[in-house]
Amino acid sequence: MMKATANKPKRRRCKICREWFHYQDFRTWWCCPEHGARFALQKREADREKKRKDEAQQERRSIKIRKLAVQPLSYFHKQAQTAFNEFIRTRDAGQPCISCDRNTGAKMNAGHYRTVGASKETRYDERNCHLQCEHCNSYLSGNIGEYKPRLIAKIGQAAFDRLMEPHELKKWTREELQELAKHYRQKTRELIKQREAAA
Ligand SMILES: [Zn+2]
Ligand SMILES: [Zn+2]
């Protein structure tokens, strides 16, 4: 039989005064009854503090949920479109404008070929959105005449034809749009990470 170490007196430091003491019960963290009482008091205070923090966090969460619940669907579309456009700008970073083929170094936009207003069905279609200069995007309303040949050259005639087909108009829910925004934020992050690793 093994002479177990069970009989050997165990010691640890008191949680209050940090002095070493011997203990029988593993739940004892104090050297004397007085420090035991203080330890209990401290623990109760810590538990209360934790409860307060948890409740405050829970409250903040439910406020956030209530705020989101009263937002119109357009709010969620805006969030999703922002994330999608950011992905497009990241994907095409460094490339010239899809319409005028210039790379002025100025602010570049994510420009839809089939506009969001005219074709809601293709607003989140990656084939439909490419890096475009501010001039073409804002002042030339997308410079569509110049956009078309370069878009076909970029994605191919077959993909272009599929893009131009009629698409079903999806009925988005808030949750789906939140998911979509999350998906594109994730995609952007991964793309940046890949490039950093390759550099
Ligand atoms: Zn003590
Ligand atoms: Zn341009």
PDB file of C-alpha atoms and ligand atoms in Angstrom:
ATOM      1  CA  MET A   1       0.000   0.000   0.000  1.00  0.00           C
ATOM      2  CA  MET A   2       1.181   3.446  -0.777  1.00  0.00           C
ATOM      3  CA  LYS A   3       1.819   5.746   2.101  1.00  0.00           C
ATOM      4  CA  ALA A   4      -0.448   8.427   0.808  1.00  0.00           C
ATOM      5  CA  THR A   5       0.440  12.042   1.237  1.00  0.00           C
ATOM      6  CA  ALA A   6      -3.029  12.485   2.695  1.00  0.00           C
ATOM      7  CA  ASN A   7      -1.704  12.584   6.245  1.00  0.00           C
ATOM      8  CA  LYS A   8       0.849  15.196   5.456  1.00  0.00           C
ATOM      9  CA  PRO A   9      -0.456  18.550   6.690  1.00  0.00           C
ATOM     10  CA  LYS A  10      -1.279  20.817   3.807  1.00  0.00           C
ATOM     11  CA  ARG A  11      -0.581  24.478   3.844  1.00  0.00           C
ATOM     12  CA  ARG A  12      -1.488  27.528   1.836  1.00  0.00           C
ATOM     13  CA  ARG A  13      -1.451  31.281   2.214  1.00  0.00           C
ATOM     14  CA  CYS A  14      -4.330  33.059   3.945  1.00  0.00           C
ATOM     15  CA  LYS A  15      -6.338  35.077   1.432  1.00  0.00           C
ATOM     16  CA  ILE A  16      -6.451  37.992   3.876  1.00  0.00           C
ATOM     17  CA  CYS A  17      -3.050  38.295   5.534  1.00  0.00           C
ATOM     18  CA  ARG A  18      -1.026  36.165   3.067  1.00  0.00           C
ATOM     19  CA  GLU A  19       0.519  34.186   5.959  1.00  0.00           C
ATOM     20  CA  TRP A  20       1.025  30.441   5.585  1.00  0.00           C
ATOM     21  CA  PHE A  21      -1.329  28.224   7.562  1.00  0.00           C
ATOM     22  CA  HIS A  22      -2.261  24.531   7.773  1.00  0.00           C
ATOM     23  CA  TYR A  23      -5.711  23.483   6.756  1.00  0.00           C
ATOM     24  CA  GLN A  24      -7.886  20.381   7.016  1.00  0.00           C
ATOM     25  CA  ASP A  25     -10.718  21.380   4.747  1.00  0.00           C
ATOM     26  CA  PHE A  26      -9.767  22.393   1.199  1.00  0.00           C
ATOM     27  CA  ARG A  27     -12.491  25.068   1.319  1.00  0.00           C
ATOM     28  CA  THR A  28     -10.678  26.975   4.050  1.00  0.00           C
ATOM     29  CA  TRP A  29      -8.804  29.960   2.732  1.00  0.00           C
ATOM     30  CA  TRP A  30      -8.173  31.816   5.997  1.00  0.00           C
ATOM     31  CA  CYS A  31      -5.785  31.427   8.898  1.00  0.00           C
ATOM     32  CA  CYS A  32      -8.153  32.364  11.755  1.00  0.00           C
ATOM     33  CA  PRO A  33     -11.897  32.933  12.321  1.00  0.00           C
ATOM     34  CA  GLU A  34     -11.469  36.694  12.070  1.00  0.00           C
ATOM     35  CA  HIS A  35      -9.878  36.425   8.635  1.00  0.00           C
ATOM     36  CA  GLY A  36     -12.526  33.858   7.750  1.00  0.00           C
ATOM     37  CA  ALA A  37     -15.205  36.444   8.462  1.00  0.00           C
ATOM     38  CA  ARG A  38     -13.393  39.070   6.423  1.00  0.00           C
ATOM     39  CA  PHE A  39     -12.914  36.627   3.576  1.00  0.00           C
ATOM     40  CA  ALA A  40     -16.661  35.850   3.579  1.00  0.00           C
ATOM     41  CA  LEU A  41     -17.435  39.551   3.526  1.00  0.00           C
ATOM     42  CA  GLN A  42     -15.067  40.180   0.624  1.00  0.00           C
ATOM     43  CA  LYS A  43     -16.519  37.278  -1.302  1.00  0.00           C
ATOM     44  CA  ARG A  44     -20.059  38.529  -0.752  1.00  0.00           C
ATOM     45  CA  GLU A  45     -19.045  41.991  -1.967  1.00  0.00           C
ATOM     46  CA  ALA A  46     -17.338  40.500  -5.036  1.00  0.00           C
ATOM     47  CA  ASP A  47     -20.400  38.369  -5.818  1.00  0.00           C
ATOM     48  CA  ARG A  48     -22.637  41.428  -5.531  1.00  0.00           C
ATOM     49  CA  GLU A  49     -20.330  43.420  -7.806  1.00  0.00           C
ATOM     50  CA  LYS A  50     -20.346  40.628 -10.379  1.00  0.00           C
ATOM     51  CA  LYS A  51     -24.136  40.451 -10.244  1.00  0.00           C
ATOM     52  CA  ARG A  52     -24.384  44.218 -10.761  1.00  0.00           C
ATOM     53  CA  LYS A  53     -22.051  44.019 -13.752  1.00  0.00           C
ATOM     54  CA  ASP A  54     -23.940  41.091 -15.272  1.00  0.00           C
ATOM     55  CA  GLU A  55     -27.240  42.911 -14.871  1.00  0.00           C
ATOM     56  CA  ALA A  56     -25.841  46.099 -16.405  1.00  0.00           C
ATOM     57  CA  GLN A  57     -24.494  44.136 -19.352  1.00  0.00           C
ATOM     58  CA  GLN A  58     -27.811  42.345 -19.771  1.00  0.00           C
ATOM     59  CA  GLU A  59     -29.595  45.691 -19.698  1.00  0.00           C
ATOM     60  CA  ARG A  60     -27.281  47.165 -22.340  1.00  0.00           C
ATOM     61  CA  ARG A  61     -27.902  44.120 -24.524  1.00  0.00           C
ATOM     62  CA  SER A  62     -31.665  44.361 -24.268  1.00  0.00           C
ATOM     63  CA  ILE A  63     -31.555  48.111 -25.000  1.00  0.00           C
ATOM     64  CA  LYS A  64     -29.540  47.347 -28.120  1.00  0.00           C
ATOM     65  CA  ILE A  65     -32.042  44.672 -29.168  1.00  0.00           C
ATOM     66  CA  ARG A  66     -35.004  47.020 -28.545  1.00  0.00           C
ATOM     67  CA  LYS A  67     -33.302  49.787 -30.542  1.00  0.00           C
ATOM     68  CA  LEU A  68     -32.653  47.425 -33.454  1.00  0.00           C
ATOM     69  CA  ALA A  69     -36.217  46.121 -33.331  1.00  0.00           C
ATOM     70  CA  VAL A  70     -37.658  49.569 -34.088  1.00  0.00           C
ATOM     71  CA  GLN A  71     -35.227  50.248 -36.964  1.00  0.00           C
ATOM     72  CA  PRO A  72     -36.785  50.035 -40.443  1.00  0.00           C
ATOM     73  CA  LEU A  73     -35.573  47.388 -42.874  1.00  0.00           C
ATOM     74  CA  SER A  74     -33.719  50.134 -44.782  1.00  0.00           C
ATOM     75  CA  TYR A  75     -31.411  50.524 -41.787  1.00  0.00           C
ATOM     76  CA  PHE A  76     -30.306  46.900 -42.147  1.00  0.00           C
ATOM     77  CA  HIS A  77     -29.931  47.267 -45.912  1.00  0.00           C
ATOM     78  CA  LYS A  78     -27.678  50.239 -45.286  1.00  0.00           C
ATOM     79  CA  GLN A  79     -25.524  48.219 -42.900  1.00  0.00           C
ATOM     80  CA  ALA A  80     -25.307  45.312 -45.337  1.00  0.00           C
ATOM     81  CA  GLN A  81     -24.563  47.575 -48.313  1.00  0.00           C
ATOM     82  CA  THR A  82     -21.802  49.350 -46.410  1.00  0.00           C
ATOM     83  CA  ALA A  83     -20.154  46.026 -45.567  1.00  0.00           C
ATOM     84  CA  PHE A  84     -20.624  44.738 -49.140  1.00  0.00           C
ATOM     85  CA  ASN A  85     -19.184  47.929 -50.680  1.00  0.00           C
ATOM     86  CA  GLU A  86     -16.228  47.828 -48.312  1.00  0.00           C
ATOM     87  CA  PHE A  87     -15.532  44.292 -49.493  1.00  0.00           C
ATOM     88  CA  ILE A  88     -15.673  45.394 -53.158  1.00  0.00           C
ATOM     89  CA  ARG A  89     -13.254  48.260 -52.484  1.00  0.00           C
ATOM     90  CA  THR A  90     -10.910  45.867 -50.720  1.00  0.00           C
ATOM     91  CA  ARG A  91     -11.194  43.209 -53.442  1.00  0.00           C
ATOM     92  CA  ASP A  92     -10.400  45.731 -56.197  1.00  0.00           C
ATOM     93  CA  ALA A  93      -7.914  47.832 -54.225  1.00  0.00           C
ATOM     94  CA  GLY A  94      -5.163  49.238 -56.446  1.00  0.00           C
ATOM     95  CA  GLN A  95      -7.111  48.590 -59.652  1.00  0.00           C
ATOM     96  CA  PRO A  96      -8.108  51.464 -61.931  1.00  0.00           C
ATOM     97  CA  CYS A  97     -11.669  52.758 -62.277  1.00  0.00           C
ATOM     98  CA  ILE A  98     -13.895  50.184 -64.016  1.00  0.00           C
ATOM     99  CA  SER A  99     -15.329  52.915 -66.291  1.00  0.00           C
ATOM    100  CA  CYS A 100     -12.539  55.353 -67.205  1.00  0.00           C
ATOM    101  CA  ASP A 101      -9.578  53.061 -66.500  1.00  0.00           C
ATOM    102  CA  ARG A 102      -7.879  55.819 -64.525  1.00  0.00           C
ATOM    103  CA  ASN A 103      -6.229  55.439 -61.164  1.00  0.00           C
ATOM    104  CA  THR A 104      -5.988  58.951 -59.848  1.00  0.00           C
ATOM    105  CA  GLY A 105      -5.226  57.936 -56.281  1.00  0.00           C
ATOM    106  CA  ALA A 106      -8.317  59.861 -55.235  1.00  0.00           C
ATOM    107  CA  LYS A 107     -11.174  58.344 -53.267  1.00  0.00           C
ATOM    108  CA  MET A 108     -12.610  55.296 -55.003  1.00  0.00           C
ATOM    109  CA  ASN A 109     -16.154  53.971 -54.672  1.00  0.00           C
ATOM    110  CA  ALA A 110     -17.874  50.658 -55.095  1.00  0.00           C
ATOM    111  CA  GLY A 111     -19.911  51.307 -58.256  1.00  0.00           C
ATOM    112  CA  HIS A 112     -22.855  49.153 -59.255  1.00  0.00           C
ATOM    113  CA  TYR A 113     -23.363  48.461 -62.976  1.00  0.00           C
ATOM    114  CA  ARG A 114     -27.054  47.735 -62.484  1.00  0.00           C
ATOM    115  CA  THR A 115     -27.873  50.480 -60.027  1.00  0.00           C
ATOM    116  CA  VAL A 116     -29.310  49.752 -56.609  1.00  0.00           C
ATOM    117  CA  GLY A 117     -32.279  51.991 -57.387  1.00  0.00           C
ATOM    118  CA  ALA A 118     -33.168  50.306 -60.672  1.00  0.00           C
ATOM    119  CA  SER A 119     -32.203  46.749 -59.756  1.00  0.00           C
ATOM    120  CA  LYS A 120     -32.577  45.898 -56.092  1.00  0.00           C
ATOM    121  CA  GLU A 121     -32.144  42.251 -57.045  1.00  0.00           C
ATOM    122  CA  THR A 122     -28.442  42.699 -57.842  1.00  0.00           C
ATOM    123  CA  ARG A 123     -27.390  45.108 -55.117  1.00  0.00           C
ATOM    124  CA  TYR A 124     -25.391  42.399 -53.330  1.00  0.00           C
ATOM    125  CA  ASP A 125     -24.129  40.678 -56.500  1.00  0.00           C
ATOM    126  CA  GLU A 126     -20.322  40.756 -56.589  1.00  0.00           C
ATOM    127  CA  ARG A 127     -20.310  40.571 -60.407  1.00  0.00           C
ATOM    128  CA  ASN A 128     -22.317  43.783 -60.453  1.00  0.00           C
ATOM    129  CA  CYS A 129     -20.063  45.974 -58.347  1.00  0.00           C
ATOM    130  CA  HIS A 130     -16.526  47.172 -59.010  1.00  0.00           C
ATOM    131  CA  LEU A 131     -14.075  49.839 -58.035  1.00  0.00           C
ATOM    132  CA  GLN A 132     -15.009  53.149 -59.606  1.00  0.00           C
ATOM    133  CA  CYS A 133     -13.639  56.675 -59.343  1.00  0.00           C
ATOM    134  CA  GLU A 134     -15.668  59.396 -57.658  1.00  0.00           C
ATOM    135  CA  HIS A 135     -15.979  61.282 -60.947  1.00  0.00           C
ATOM    136  CA  CYS A 136     -17.542  58.383 -62.861  1.00  0.00           C
ATOM    137  CA  ASN A 137     -19.577  57.214 -59.889  1.00  0.00           C
ATOM    138  CA  SER A 138     -21.100  60.508 -58.779  1.00  0.00           C
ATOM    139  CA  TYR A 139     -20.824  62.981 -61.647  1.00  0.00           C
ATOM    140  CA  LEU A 140     -21.291  60.645 -64.600  1.00  0.00           C
ATOM    141  CA  SER A 141     -23.927  58.501 -62.828  1.00  0.00           C
ATOM    142  CA  GLY A 142     -21.721  55.441 -63.053  1.00  0.00           C
ATOM    143  CA  ASN A 143     -20.415  56.220 -66.575  1.00  0.00           C
ATOM    144  CA  ILE A 144     -22.361  53.147 -67.699  1.00  0.00           C
ATOM    145  CA  GLY A 145     -21.442  53.338 -71.380  1.00  0.00           C
ATOM    146  CA  GLU A 146     -17.758  52.976 -70.529  1.00  0.00           C
ATOM    147  CA  TYR A 147     -18.475  50.546 -67.683  1.00  0.00           C
ATOM    148  CA  LYS A 148     -20.066  47.877 -69.924  1.00  0.00           C
ATOM    149  CA  PRO A 149     -17.118  46.863 -72.178  1.00  0.00           C
ATOM    150  CA  ARG A 150     -14.672  46.825 -69.270  1.00  0.00           C
ATOM    151  CA  LEU A 151     -17.096  44.840 -67.119  1.00  0.00           C
ATOM    152  CA  ILE A 152     -17.459  42.235 -69.888  1.00  0.00           C
ATOM    153  CA  ALA A 153     -13.673  42.106 -70.236  1.00  0.00           C
ATOM    154  CA  LYS A 154     -13.323  41.630 -66.486  1.00  0.00           C
ATOM    155  CA  ILE A 155     -15.970  39.028 -65.659  1.00  0.00           C
ATOM    156  CA  GLY A 156     -16.547  37.494 -69.116  1.00  0.00           C
ATOM    157  CA  GLN A 157     -19.517  37.588 -71.475  1.00  0.00           C
ATOM    158  CA  ALA A 158     -21.262  34.598 -69.884  1.00  0.00           C
ATOM    159  CA  ALA A 159     -21.186  36.086 -66.380  1.00  0.00           C
ATOM    160  CA  PHE A 160     -22.299  39.422 -67.800  1.00  0.00           C
ATOM    161  CA  ASP A 161     -25.257  37.794 -69.547  1.00  0.00           C
ATOM    162  CA  ARG A 162     -26.280  36.022 -66.348  1.00  0.00           C
ATOM    163  CA  LEU A 163     -26.015  39.284 -64.459  1.00  0.00           C
ATOM    164  CA  MET A 164     -28.339  40.954 -66.972  1.00  0.00           C
ATOM    165  CA  GLU A 165     -30.985  38.226 -66.719  1.00  0.00           C
ATOM    166  CA  PRO A 166     -34.032  38.953 -64.601  1.00  0.00           C
ATOM    167  CA  HIS A 167     -33.415  38.007 -60.974  1.00  0.00           C
ATOM    168  CA  GLU A 168     -35.899  37.154 -58.316  1.00  0.00           C
ATOM    169  CA  LEU A 169     -36.380  39.952 -55.795  1.00  0.00           C
ATOM    170  CA  LYS A 170     -35.449  38.474 -52.479  1.00  0.00           C
ATOM    171  CA  LYS A 171     -37.539  39.372 -49.447  1.00  0.00           C
ATOM    172  CA  TRP A 172     -34.821  40.106 -46.921  1.00  0.00           C
ATOM    173  CA  THR A 173     -35.405  39.866 -43.212  1.00  0.00           C
ATOM    174  CA  ARG A 174     -33.517  41.929 -40.645  1.00  0.00           C
ATOM    175  CA  GLU A 175     -31.682  38.843 -39.454  1.00  0.00           C
ATOM    176  CA  GLU A 176     -30.619  37.863 -42.978  1.00  0.00           C
ATOM    177  CA  LEU A 177     -29.293  41.353 -43.626  1.00  0.00           C
ATOM    178  CA  GLN A 178     -27.390  41.314 -40.349  1.00  0.00           C
ATOM    179  CA  GLU A 179     -25.935  37.966 -41.390  1.00  0.00           C
ATOM    180  CA  LEU A 180     -25.025  39.354 -44.811  1.00  0.00           C
ATOM    181  CA  ALA A 181     -23.259  42.342 -43.251  1.00  0.00           C
ATOM    182  CA  LYS A 182     -21.376  39.999 -40.935  1.00  0.00           C
ATOM    183  CA  HIS A 183     -20.471  37.754 -43.879  1.00  0.00           C
ATOM    184  CA  TYR A 184     -18.947  40.643 -45.844  1.00  0.00           C
ATOM    185  CA  ARG A 185     -17.090  42.107 -42.869  1.00  0.00           C
ATOM    186  CA  GLN A 186     -15.596  38.665 -42.353  1.00  0.00           C
ATOM    187  CA  LYS A 187     -14.709  38.330 -46.064  1.00  0.00           C
ATOM    188  CA  THR A 188     -12.990  41.729 -46.027  1.00  0.00           C
ATOM    189  CA  ARG A 189     -10.971  40.816 -42.945  1.00  0.00           C
ATOM    190  CA  GLU A 190      -9.919  37.499 -44.462  1.00  0.00           C
ATOM    191  CA  LEU A 191      -8.866  39.145 -47.711  1.00  0.00           C
ATOM    192  CA  ILE A 192      -6.716  41.672 -45.855  1.00  0.00           C
ATOM    193  CA  LYS A 193      -5.180  38.897 -43.775  1.00  0.00           C
ATOM    194  CA  GLN A 194      -4.398  36.815 -46.886  1.00  0.00           C
ATOM    195  CA  ARG A 195      -2.681  39.766 -48.538  1.00  0.00           C
ATOM    196  CA  GLU A 196      -0.658  40.582 -45.444  1.00  0.00           C
ATOM    197  CA  ALA A 197       0.477  36.963 -45.255  1.00  0.00           C
ATOM    198  CA  ALA A 198       1.441  36.966 -48.947  1.00  0.00           C
ATOM    199  CA  ALA A 199       3.287  40.285 -48.730  1.00  0.00           C
TER     200      ALA A 199
HETATM  201 ZN    ZN B   1      -4.908  35.494   7.934  1.00  0.00          ZN
HETATM  202 ZN    ZN B   2     -13.698  56.704 -63.555  1.00  0.00          ZN
END
